[in-house]
Amino acid sequence: MRRLLAGFCLLMLTSLPAAAFTTFRLGLQWLPQAQFAGYYAAFEKGLYLRRGLDVFIVHGGPEKNPLRDLVEDRVDVITAFLSDALVFRQKHPVVHLAQIVNRSGLMLVGWKERGIDRVADLHHRRVSIWPGLFRSSFLGFFREHDLFPDLVPQYGSVALFLRKGVDACAAMDYNEYNRILQAGVDPEELTCFPMREGRFGFPEDGLYCLDSFYRENGEDCRAFVEASMEGWAYAREHREEVLDLVMDRARKAHVPTNRAHQRWMLDHVLESIFPGDNPGDWQAGVLSRQDFERTVSVMREQGQLASAPAYGDFVREVAAP
Amino acid sequence: MRWIRQSIALRLTLLVVLGAGTVLAAVVGTSYIVSRRLLEHELQGRATALARSAAGRIESVAASVEGTADAVGGGIERLEPRPDGVYDLLEAGVVRNPDLFGLILGVEPYALGFGREAFAPAVFRNGEGLKKTDLADERVRYRVEDWYALGRFIGEPQWSDPYYGEGGRTLLATYAVPVRDVLGRVRAVLGGEVSLAWLTDLLASLPGPGRAFLLSSTGTYIAHSDHGLIMNETVFSLAEADGDADLRTLGQRMTGGEEGFVPFAVPGGGEEGWLAFSPVPRTGWSLAVFFPERVLFARILELSRVQGAIAFAGFAVILLVALLIARSLSRPLVELEGAAQAVAAGNLEVPLPPVRSGDEVGRLTAAFGTMQEELKRTMATLEETAAARERIESELRIARSIQMGLVPKTFPPFPKRDDLDLYALLEPAREVGGDFYDFFLLEDHQLCLVAGDVSGKGVPAALFMAVVRTFIRAMARDTASPGELMRRVNDEMAEQNDSCMFVTLFFGLVDLNTGDFSYALGGHEPPIMVAQKGETAPLETLDGALVGVMDGVNFAESTMRLDAGDVLVLFTDGVTEAMDNNQELYDRHRLLDAVKSAEGTAEDYVSSIRADVARFVDGAEQSDDITLLVFRYLGH
């Protein structure tokens, strides 16, 4: 009965004049996982529809680049790391709508067994890090500590680290770190160097669109950000329900994963979105000028950024109060 | 629990049943545990062998693939830089080894003289035939794949963790062999790709009730009857979901290449049983076979159920026997109890249960019978004694009624006369003594006063007293002097006295007109006289024997004149020999004092003296009759 009613409501909604809805194509930068739980929640609970947004979710993957999709008009709004967006901004007019993940989950994980106990122990050791933009964080980190590790590219898996082919590897606290634990490694065997403890932890997932799109759909962008944040708030309050949504999408996309891992990811991502009680904490959804300047400055030092936009030109903080 | 204490039979039965039940339960329980242990022991060997053999089959496939790939890798290292030759080598390898799905050579940029930025020649099975292709054209990402990175950066041949091939349907694993240049640098990686589809069939084909599964070196499920687990869960993710630290430890043992046999519960609160696991050393995998307890122990449970049923039947029999024994023990006791109750209620004739055995109960019954006989005898004796006593009592009653019938009890005795005042008291003791008193008038002015105490007790004494009284009354009419009267009475009594009874006697004669008074004593205490013109003192003691002992005895006589107001107090030894609780006698001195302090009428005298005696004895039992007679001569 409930399903019938919902179907009927949907029919009523879709039969409304087309003008009442704006179609939003949301590009997420990776395969279905709890990193995007808030958007799934907003979608499934009708938070987008309620604001007149007809949202389509388009997933990324190893072979895809949402920023390119944005430019090539395959999506309207994307999630991207701030560093990626800044690089892209040098050629394409993307603007920042909201900073969802403010706390960086980026870290280096080393084997204690291989003598990695302190930062200095990484010197001249074989370390795998992701190629691409995350490098700037790690490279800045190494330079700041005067380290010259033997760097090896790391891709989708931590297999090389688990086989001890490297002494340390890059990891997200919400993802790879847990996958290492789920391969039977105990936390006591590992030493972690979270980038957020220095100045190399950049803000991560943010919402971006093209400037032109924003100019035409400013109100809808605001509504979209609002609904997304509400979705995240819902996910925080209904973790198991939202995990069902995540697991469902992962299964349909044939993504090998398990609920324990997604629960770990959801818990950690939520912690990175919603600030705690510390006075120095960020404001949910907002990219602070300070974090923006810091990211730009580190990336410039690393030569990853030739030019950077002014904060005011780049940031359309539609979620700001 | 009070009811248990109230029945020996119940208590005994309960104890026997408890004991037998414990033994039976112990037997069945021990048998179950021992059987389980035996089975477990047997299973351990069987299961471990099974896991080892299955792991060995996977190991042999891996070895064969490794052999082929190592050979091809070596061939490539020795190969001159001719791309066509590479394809020939790869093809030969795939053809030679049916376990291989394909061989792929991932080459570093511009390495090995191939002169290509990206080059990945590959030969794959394609239906019946083979497909040669440069994957670098289609799949540039070979360098980001695990097998390549492992071979490239570890520098040793490695099995990759299983992964899904293109399309996400087929589970594959790749054996990566680093290919070096003449300087020993890794310049390419040869991957021998194997489809793992056959693993599921292999595991399904294992004999017995066990369910097998396979873990990769990272604990990921590669093969399992629950397909949802494959590639999704690791043994550690299940441990994380369940918060099960033991499972995590077990997973670490398995992925650590150990062999083992452990109790195991299917994660997520599933069934319990045993897990045998054995490593596949070449791939780093772990093959495990789970044996559900439910299936394994079905037969033991059946056995235990049968044993339980037999034990229960045996238990019932023991219960029955215990009840019977307890009843046979307690029935005579119960009957004996009933008999005892009846005896207590006075029925000495109640039959006792027959003595059936010489055991404690039998001896108790016999002893009880003896006691009953003794009781009967005692009761009979008691009855006889009571009858005798009754006879005596009745005799005493008769004697008392005779005694009391003899003495005049009407006071004042001569109401029309004003020249005398007389009052008397006789209080018989419980066993009648022989006291008596008497007084009567002769010819209107002669008053006779008599007090006596017959020896002996009972009816004979009373009758003797009656005879004495009769003689005195009869002889007083024609005998003028008391001494003469005493002599005659004594002679009469002594003559017929076969029973040797006697009496102490006082006889006094008062002429009421003149106040002349004469008296005689026959072994009797002299009365006390309260004289108006003299002191208060006992009368003079006169010669005179006990009356009735022997005849021919003379009795002295004394004569005096009474004045008006003089008082005579007659008494018997029951007064002077009244005893208090310390066996002290009242004696004549106390009596004399009591008489001196008395005054008033004769009755006042009697009351006063009697009260003094009562005060003295202070409740002690009266041992002899108490007789008091007080005469006041009032004159004219």
PDB file of N, CA and C in Angstrom, chain B residues 7-88:
ATOM      1  N   SER B   7       8.537 -38.652  56.575  1.00  0.00           N
ATOM      2  CA  SER B   7       8.396 -40.029  56.123  1.00  0.00           C
ATOM      3  C   SER B   7       9.762 -40.601  55.804  1.00  0.00           C
ATOM      4  N   ILE B   8      10.075 -41.680  56.502  1.00  0.00           N
ATOM      5  CA  ILE B   8      11.350 -42.357  56.246  1.00  0.00           C
ATOM      6  C   ILE B   8      11.323 -42.928  54.834  1.00  0.00           C
ATOM      7  N   ALA B   9      10.170 -43.502  54.455  1.00  0.00           N
ATOM      8  CA  ALA B   9      10.057 -44.147  53.141  1.00  0.00           C
ATOM      9  C   ALA B   9      10.370 -43.131  52.050  1.00  0.00           C
ATOM     10  N   LEU B  10       9.797 -41.948  52.188  1.00  0.00           N
ATOM     11  CA  LEU B  10       9.993 -40.902  51.177  1.00  0.00           C
ATOM     12  C   LEU B  10      11.455 -40.501  51.121  1.00  0.00           C
ATOM     13  N   ARG B  11      12.036 -40.340  52.312  1.00  0.00           N
ATOM     14  CA  ARG B  11      13.411 -39.882  52.374  1.00  0.00           C
ATOM     15  C   ARG B  11      14.327 -40.923  51.750  1.00  0.00           C
ATOM     16  N   LEU B  12      14.053 -42.176  52.105  1.00  0.00           N
ATOM     17  CA  LEU B  12      14.880 -43.269  51.594  1.00  0.00           C
ATOM     18  C   LEU B  12      14.763 -43.330  50.083  1.00  0.00           C
ATOM     19  N   THR B  13      13.518 -43.260  49.594  1.00  0.00           N
ATOM     20  CA  THR B  13      13.284 -43.325  48.150  1.00  0.00           C
ATOM     21  C   THR B  13      14.003 -42.180  47.457  1.00  0.00           C
ATOM     22  N   LEU B  14      13.875 -41.032  48.052  1.00  0.00           N
ATOM     23  CA  LEU B  14      14.484 -39.841  47.441  1.00  0.00           C
ATOM     24  C   LEU B  14      15.992 -40.012  47.342  1.00  0.00           C
ATOM     25  N   LEU B  15      16.582 -40.511  48.413  1.00  0.00           N
ATOM     26  CA  LEU B  15      18.034 -40.692  48.435  1.00  0.00           C
ATOM     27  C   LEU B  15      18.471 -41.701  47.381  1.00  0.00           C
ATOM     28  N   VAL B  16      17.757 -42.827  47.346  1.00  0.00           N
ATOM     29  CA  VAL B  16      18.103 -43.868  46.371  1.00  0.00           C
ATOM     30  C   VAL B  16      17.969 -43.313  44.955  1.00  0.00           C
ATOM     31  N   VAL B  17      16.846 -42.616  44.738  1.00  0.00           N
ATOM     32  CA  VAL B  17      16.569 -42.089  43.403  1.00  0.00           C
ATOM     33  C   VAL B  17      17.613 -41.054  43.015  1.00  0.00           C
ATOM     34  N   LEU B  18      17.966 -40.220  43.990  1.00  0.00           N
ATOM     35  CA  LEU B  18      18.996 -39.200  43.717  1.00  0.00           C
ATOM     36  C   LEU B  18      20.311 -39.873  43.339  1.00  0.00           C
ATOM     37  N   GLY B  19      20.675 -40.853  44.152  1.00  0.00           N
ATOM     38  CA  GLY B  19      21.929 -41.557  43.904  1.00  0.00           C
ATOM     39  C   GLY B  19      21.917 -42.229  42.554  1.00  0.00           C
ATOM     40  N   ALA B  20      20.858 -43.005  42.301  1.00  0.00           N
ATOM     41  CA  ALA B  20      20.780 -43.752  41.050  1.00  0.00           C
ATOM     42  C   ALA B  20      20.726 -42.791  39.867  1.00  0.00           C
ATOM     43  N   GLY B  21      19.926 -41.701  40.034  1.00  0.00           N
ATOM     44  CA  GLY B  21      19.798 -40.714  38.950  1.00  0.00           C
ATOM     45  C   GLY B  21      21.133 -40.099  38.621  1.00  0.00           C
ATOM     46  N   THR B  22      21.897 -39.768  39.668  1.00  0.00           N
ATOM     47  CA  THR B  22      23.211 -39.148  39.440  1.00  0.00           C
ATOM     48  C   THR B  22      24.104 -40.107  38.666  1.00  0.00           C
ATOM     49  N   VAL B  23      24.086 -41.371  39.105  1.00  0.00           N
ATOM     50  CA  VAL B  23      24.943 -42.355  38.433  1.00  0.00           C
ATOM     51  C   VAL B  23      24.534 -42.505  36.973  1.00  0.00           C
ATOM     52  N   LEU B  24      23.223 -42.628  36.745  1.00  0.00           N
ATOM     53  CA  LEU B  24      22.752 -42.809  35.370  1.00  0.00           C
ATOM     54  C   LEU B  24      23.105 -41.603  34.515  1.00  0.00           C
ATOM     55  N   ALA B  25      22.854 -40.414  35.072  1.00  0.00           N
ATOM     56  CA  ALA B  25      23.155 -39.192  34.317  1.00  0.00           C
ATOM     57  C   ALA B  25      24.639 -39.126  34.016  1.00  0.00           C
ATOM     58  N   ALA B  26      25.441 -39.522  35.017  1.00  0.00           N
ATOM     59  CA  ALA B  26      26.892 -39.483  34.818  1.00  0.00           C
ATOM     60  C   ALA B  26      27.279 -40.453  33.712  1.00  0.00           C
ATOM     61  N   VAL B  27      26.658 -41.630  33.722  1.00  0.00           N
ATOM     62  CA  VAL B  27      26.998 -42.630  32.699  1.00  0.00           C
ATOM     63  C   VAL B  27      26.637 -42.109  31.315  1.00  0.00           C
ATOM     64  N   VAL B  28      25.385 -41.623  31.193  1.00  0.00           N
ATOM     65  CA  VAL B  28      24.949 -41.146  29.872  1.00  0.00           C
ATOM     66  C   VAL B  28      25.789 -39.948  29.434  1.00  0.00           C
ATOM     67  N   GLY B  29      25.986 -39.010  30.400  1.00  0.00           N
ATOM     68  CA  GLY B  29      26.760 -37.811  30.074  1.00  0.00           C
ATOM     69  C   GLY B  29      28.179 -38.155  29.678  1.00  0.00           C
ATOM     70  N   THR B  30      28.814 -39.015  30.470  1.00  0.00           N
ATOM     71  CA  THR B  30      30.187 -39.387  30.167  1.00  0.00           C
ATOM     72  C   THR B  30      30.262 -40.072  28.811  1.00  0.00           C
ATOM     73  N   SER B  31      29.318 -40.953  28.579  1.00  0.00           N
ATOM     74  CA  SER B  31      29.316 -41.677  27.307  1.00  0.00           C
ATOM     75  C   SER B  31      29.201 -40.691  26.158  1.00  0.00           C
ATOM     76  N   TYR B  32      28.320 -39.659  26.341  1.00  0.00           N
ATOM     77  CA  TYR B  32      28.158 -38.661  25.276  1.00  0.00           C
ATOM     78  C   TYR B  32      29.464 -37.904  25.060  1.00  0.00           C
ATOM     79  N   ILE B  33      30.058 -37.494  26.175  1.00  0.00           N
ATOM     80  CA  ILE B  33      31.278 -36.685  26.058  1.00  0.00           C
ATOM     81  C   ILE B  33      32.409 -37.510  25.436  1.00  0.00           C
ATOM     82  N   VAL B  34      32.516 -38.766  25.914  1.00  0.00           N
ATOM     83  CA  VAL B  34      33.583 -39.618  25.390  1.00  0.00           C
ATOM     84  C   VAL B  34      33.379 -39.860  23.896  1.00  0.00           C
ATOM     85  N   SER B  35      32.117 -40.166  23.531  1.00  0.00           N
ATOM     86  CA  SER B  35      31.836 -40.403  22.107  1.00  0.00           C
ATOM     87  C   SER B  35      32.188 -39.160  21.304  1.00  0.00           C
ATOM     88  N   ARG B  36      31.787 -38.021  21.824  1.00  0.00           N
ATOM     89  CA  ARG B  36      32.075 -36.760  21.136  1.00  0.00           C
ATOM     90  C   ARG B  36      33.562 -36.584  20.931  1.00  0.00           C
ATOM     91  N   ARG B  37      34.284 -36.878  22.025  1.00  0.00           N
ATOM     92  CA  ARG B  37      35.715 -36.662  21.964  1.00  0.00           C
ATOM     93  C   ARG B  37      36.352 -37.607  20.950  1.00  0.00           C
ATOM     94  N   LEU B  38      35.849 -38.855  20.993  1.00  0.00           N
ATOM     95  CA  LEU B  38      36.365 -39.840  20.032  1.00  0.00           C
ATOM     96  C   LEU B  38      36.123 -39.359  18.614  1.00  0.00           C
ATOM     97  N   LEU B  39      34.866 -38.960  18.399  1.00  0.00           N
ATOM     98  CA  LEU B  39      34.489 -38.525  17.058  1.00  0.00           C
ATOM     99  C   LEU B  39      35.305 -37.303  16.652  1.00  0.00           C
ATOM    100  N   GLU B  40      35.449 -36.401  17.632  1.00  0.00           N
ATOM    101  CA  GLU B  40      36.198 -35.180  17.371  1.00  0.00           C
ATOM    102  C   GLU B  40      37.633 -35.525  16.989  1.00  0.00           C
ATOM    103  N   HIS B  41      38.178 -36.495  17.755  1.00  0.00           N
ATOM    104  CA  HIS B  41      39.553 -36.913  17.497  1.00  0.00           C
ATOM    105  C   HIS B  41      39.670 -37.508  16.101  1.00  0.00           C
ATOM    106  N   GLU B  42      38.721 -38.381  15.821  1.00  0.00           N
ATOM    107  CA  GLU B  42      38.736 -39.037  14.519  1.00  0.00           C
ATOM    108  C   GLU B  42      38.569 -37.994  13.426  1.00  0.00           C
ATOM    109  N   LEU B  43      37.610 -37.049  13.692  1.00  0.00           N
ATOM    110  CA  LEU B  43      37.326 -36.009  12.705  1.00  0.00           C
ATOM    111  C   LEU B  43      38.562 -35.157  12.456  1.00  0.00           C
ATOM    112  N   GLN B  44      39.280 -34.880  13.537  1.00  0.00           N
ATOM    113  CA  GLN B  44      40.441 -34.011  13.393  1.00  0.00           C
ATOM    114  C   GLN B  44      41.392 -34.562  12.339  1.00  0.00           C
ATOM    115  N   GLY B  45      41.659 -35.867  12.466  1.00  0.00           N
ATOM    116  CA  GLY B  45      42.562 -36.482  11.498  1.00  0.00           C
ATOM    117  C   GLY B  45      41.980 -36.458  10.095  1.00  0.00           C
ATOM    118  N   ARG B  46      40.718 -36.869  10.021  1.00  0.00           N
ATOM    119  CA  ARG B  46      40.063 -36.994   8.715  1.00  0.00           C
ATOM    120  C   ARG B  46      39.949 -35.619   8.045  1.00  0.00           C
ATOM    121  N   ALA B  47      39.481 -34.636   8.858  1.00  0.00           N
ATOM    122  CA  ALA B  47      39.217 -33.305   8.305  1.00  0.00           C
ATOM    123  C   ALA B  47      40.512 -32.633   7.874  1.00  0.00           C
ATOM    124  N   THR B  48      41.525 -32.777   8.721  1.00  0.00           N
ATOM    125  CA  THR B  48      42.798 -32.142   8.369  1.00  0.00           C
ATOM    126  C   THR B  48      43.349 -32.766   7.096  1.00  0.00           C
ATOM    127  N   ALA B  49      43.215 -34.099   6.989  1.00  0.00           N
ATOM    128  CA  ALA B  49      43.701 -34.772   5.785  1.00  0.00           C
ATOM    129  C   ALA B  49      42.939 -34.285   4.558  1.00  0.00           C
ATOM    130  N   LEU B  50      41.622 -34.109   4.748  1.00  0.00           N
ATOM    131  CA  LEU B  50      40.798 -33.658   3.625  1.00  0.00           C
ATOM    132  C   LEU B  50      41.225 -32.258   3.175  1.00  0.00           C
ATOM    133  N   ALA B  51      41.376 -31.365   4.183  1.00  0.00           N
ATOM    134  CA  ALA B  51      41.772 -29.995   3.854  1.00  0.00           C
ATOM    135  C   ALA B  51      43.149 -29.997   3.189  1.00  0.00           C
ATOM    136  N   ARG B  52      44.014 -30.849   3.721  1.00  0.00           N
ATOM    137  CA  ARG B  52      45.379 -30.882   3.186  1.00  0.00           C
ATOM    138  C   ARG B  52      45.363 -31.388   1.739  1.00  0.00           C
ATOM    139  N   SER B  53      44.535 -32.405   1.494  1.00  0.00           N
ATOM    140  CA  SER B  53      44.534 -32.969   0.144  1.00  0.00           C
ATOM    141  C   SER B  53      43.936 -31.972  -0.857  1.00  0.00           C
ATOM    142  N   ALA B  54      42.870 -31.273  -0.426  1.00  0.00           N
ATOM    143  CA  ALA B  54      42.271 -30.279  -1.335  1.00  0.00           C
ATOM    144  C   ALA B  54      43.256 -29.142  -1.590  1.00  0.00           C
ATOM    145  N   ALA B  55      43.928 -28.704  -0.494  1.00  0.00           N
ATOM    146  CA  ALA B  55      44.920 -27.639  -0.656  1.00  0.00           C
ATOM    147  C   ALA B  55      46.026 -28.110  -1.591  1.00  0.00           C
ATOM    148  N   GLY B  56      46.353 -29.406  -1.444  1.00  0.00           N
ATOM    149  CA  GLY B  56      47.401 -29.961  -2.292  1.00  0.00           C
ATOM    150  C   GLY B  56      47.024 -29.930  -3.768  1.00  0.00           C
ATOM    151  N   ARG B  57      45.763 -30.149  -4.067  1.00  0.00           N
ATOM    152  CA  ARG B  57      45.334 -30.134  -5.472  1.00  0.00           C
ATOM    153  C   ARG B  57      45.449 -28.729  -6.047  1.00  0.00           C
ATOM    154  N   ILE B  58      45.084 -27.741  -5.218  1.00  0.00           N
ATOM    155  CA  ILE B  58      45.228 -26.354  -5.684  1.00  0.00           C
ATOM    156  C   ILE B  58      46.709 -26.034  -5.844  1.00  0.00           C
ATOM    157  N   GLU B  59      47.465 -26.509  -4.863  1.00  0.00           N
ATOM    158  CA  GLU B  59      48.905 -26.276  -4.882  1.00  0.00           C
ATOM    159  C   GLU B  59      49.520 -26.853  -6.167  1.00  0.00           C
ATOM    160  N   SER B  60      49.046 -28.036  -6.563  1.00  0.00           N
ATOM    161  CA  SER B  60      49.646 -28.673  -7.740  1.00  0.00           C
ATOM    162  C   SER B  60      49.324 -27.879  -9.003  1.00  0.00           C
ATOM    163  N   VAL B  61      48.090 -27.336  -9.071  1.00  0.00           N
ATOM    164  CA  VAL B  61      47.745 -26.493 -10.216  1.00  0.00           C
ATOM    165  C   VAL B  61      48.660 -25.265 -10.223  1.00  0.00           C
ATOM    166  N   ALA B  62      48.805 -24.658  -9.012  1.00  0.00           N
ATOM    167  CA  ALA B  62      49.648 -23.475  -8.910  1.00  0.00           C
ATOM    168  C   ALA B  62      51.073 -23.806  -9.340  1.00  0.00           C
ATOM    169  N   ALA B  63      51.534 -24.986  -8.907  1.00  0.00           N
ATOM    170  CA  ALA B  63      52.900 -25.378  -9.238  1.00  0.00           C
ATOM    171  C   ALA B  63      53.056 -25.535 -10.751  1.00  0.00           C
ATOM    172  N   SER B  64      52.047 -26.121 -11.339  1.00  0.00           N
ATOM    173  CA  SER B  64      52.130 -26.330 -12.784  1.00  0.00           C
ATOM    174  C   SER B  64      52.151 -24.988 -13.518  1.00  0.00           C
ATOM    175  N   VAL B  65      51.299 -24.064 -13.071  1.00  0.00           N
ATOM    176  CA  VAL B  65      51.271 -22.733 -13.686  1.00  0.00           C
ATOM    177  C   VAL B  65      52.613 -22.034 -13.463  1.00  0.00           C
ATOM    178  N   GLU B  66      53.098 -22.164 -12.222  1.00  0.00           N
ATOM    179  CA  GLU B  66      54.376 -21.526 -11.915  1.00  0.00           C
ATOM    180  C   GLU B  66      55.478 -22.078 -12.809  1.00  0.00           C
ATOM    181  N   GLY B  67      55.469 -23.386 -12.980  1.00  0.00           N
ATOM    182  CA  GLY B  67      56.496 -24.009 -13.798  1.00  0.00           C
ATOM    183  C   GLY B  67      56.490 -23.458 -15.212  1.00  0.00           C
ATOM    184  N   THR B  68      55.294 -23.407 -15.792  1.00  0.00           N
ATOM    185  CA  THR B  68      55.166 -22.911 -17.153  1.00  0.00           C
ATOM    186  C   THR B  68      55.601 -21.453 -17.243  1.00  0.00           C
ATOM    187  N   ALA B  69      55.075 -20.635 -16.306  1.00  0.00           N
ATOM    188  CA  ALA B  69      55.358 -19.203 -16.367  1.00  0.00           C
ATOM    189  C   ALA B  69      56.837 -18.924 -16.135  1.00  0.00           C
ATOM    190  N   ASP B  70      57.411 -19.662 -15.157  1.00  0.00           N
ATOM    191  CA  ASP B  70      58.846 -19.473 -14.917  1.00  0.00           C
ATOM    192  C   ASP B  70      59.646 -19.787 -16.179  1.00  0.00           C
ATOM    193  N   ALA B  71      59.257 -20.867 -16.837  1.00  0.00           N
ATOM    194  CA  ALA B  71      59.966 -21.256 -18.049  1.00  0.00           C
ATOM    195  C   ALA B  71      59.818 -20.193 -19.133  1.00  0.00           C
ATOM    196  N   VAL B  72      58.577 -19.730 -19.324  1.00  0.00           N
ATOM    197  CA  VAL B  72      58.331 -18.705 -20.346  1.00  0.00           C
ATOM    198  C   VAL B  72      59.086 -17.430 -19.990  1.00  0.00           C
ATOM    199  N   GLY B  73      59.053 -17.061 -18.686  1.00  0.00           N
ATOM    200  CA  GLY B  73      59.767 -15.867 -18.226  1.00  0.00           C
ATOM    201  C   GLY B  73      61.250 -15.987 -18.534  1.00  0.00           C
ATOM    202  N   GLY B  74      61.797 -17.176 -18.223  1.00  0.00           N
ATOM    203  CA  GLY B  74      63.210 -17.393 -18.507  1.00  0.00           C
ATOM    204  C   GLY B  74      63.476 -17.290 -19.992  1.00  0.00           C
ATOM    205  N   GLY B  75      62.562 -17.832 -20.768  1.00  0.00           N
ATOM    206  CA  GLY B  75      62.703 -17.771 -22.219  1.00  0.00           C
ATOM    207  C   GLY B  75      62.741 -16.346 -22.706  1.00  0.00           C
ATOM    208  N   ILE B  76      61.862 -15.513 -22.124  1.00  0.00           N
ATOM    209  CA  ILE B  76      61.798 -14.111 -22.555  1.00  0.00           C
ATOM    210  C   ILE B  76      63.095 -13.390 -22.198  1.00  0.00           C
ATOM    211  N   GLU B  77      63.634 -13.706 -21.028  1.00  0.00           N
ATOM    212  CA  GLU B  77      64.888 -13.057 -20.630  1.00  0.00           C
ATOM    213  C   GLU B  77      66.003 -13.360 -21.635  1.00  0.00           C
ATOM    214  N   ARG B  78      65.971 -14.595 -22.175  1.00  0.00           N
ATOM    215  CA  ARG B  78      67.021 -14.967 -23.114  1.00  0.00           C
ATOM    216  C   ARG B  78      66.711 -14.545 -24.538  1.00  0.00           C
ATOM    217  N   LEU B  79      65.501 -14.057 -24.746  1.00  0.00           N
ATOM    218  CA  LEU B  79      65.022 -13.746 -26.099  1.00  0.00           C
ATOM    219  C   LEU B  79      65.680 -12.482 -26.633  1.00  0.00           C
ATOM    220  N   GLU B  80      66.049 -12.545 -27.918  1.00  0.00           N
ATOM    221  CA  GLU B  80      66.481 -11.329 -28.581  1.00  0.00           C
ATOM    222  C   GLU B  80      65.265 -10.442 -28.759  1.00  0.00           C
ATOM    223  N   PRO B  81      65.450  -9.172 -28.868  1.00  0.00           N
ATOM    224  CA  PRO B  81      64.284  -8.292 -28.956  1.00  0.00           C
ATOM    225  C   PRO B  81      63.486  -8.483 -30.256  1.00  0.00           C
ATOM    226  N   ARG B  82      62.669  -9.538 -30.316  1.00  0.00           N
ATOM    227  CA  ARG B  82      61.830  -9.744 -31.496  1.00  0.00           C
ATOM    228  C   ARG B  82      60.390  -9.927 -31.022  1.00  0.00           C
ATOM    229  N   PRO B  83      59.553  -8.960 -31.262  1.00  0.00           N
ATOM    230  CA  PRO B  83      58.173  -9.050 -30.776  1.00  0.00           C
ATOM    231  C   PRO B  83      57.477 -10.331 -31.231  1.00  0.00           C
ATOM    232  N   ASP B  84      57.729 -10.781 -32.408  1.00  0.00           N
ATOM    233  CA  ASP B  84      57.046 -11.977 -32.884  1.00  0.00           C
ATOM    234  C   ASP B  84      57.420 -13.197 -32.048  1.00  0.00           C
ATOM    235  N   GLY B  85      58.690 -13.225 -31.690  1.00  0.00           N
ATOM    236  CA  GLY B  85      59.167 -14.324 -30.857  1.00  0.00           C
ATOM    237  C   GLY B  85      58.469 -14.356 -29.517  1.00  0.00           C
ATOM    238  N   VAL B  86      58.136 -13.195 -28.991  1.00  0.00           N
ATOM    239  CA  VAL B  86      57.414 -13.113 -27.716  1.00  0.00           C
ATOM    240  C   VAL B  86      56.087 -13.842 -27.817  1.00  0.00           C
ATOM    241  N   TYR B  87      55.354 -13.550 -28.890  1.00  0.00           N
ATOM    242  CA  TYR B  87      54.044 -14.188 -29.045  1.00  0.00           C
ATOM    243  C   TYR B  87      54.192 -15.695 -29.145  1.00  0.00           C
ATOM    244  N   ASP B  88      55.258 -16.146 -29.840  1.00  0.00           N
ATOM    245  CA  ASP B  88      55.447 -17.589 -29.960  1.00  0.00           C
ATOM    246  C   ASP B  88      55.671 -18.239 -28.603  1.00  0.00           C
TER     247      ASP B  88
END
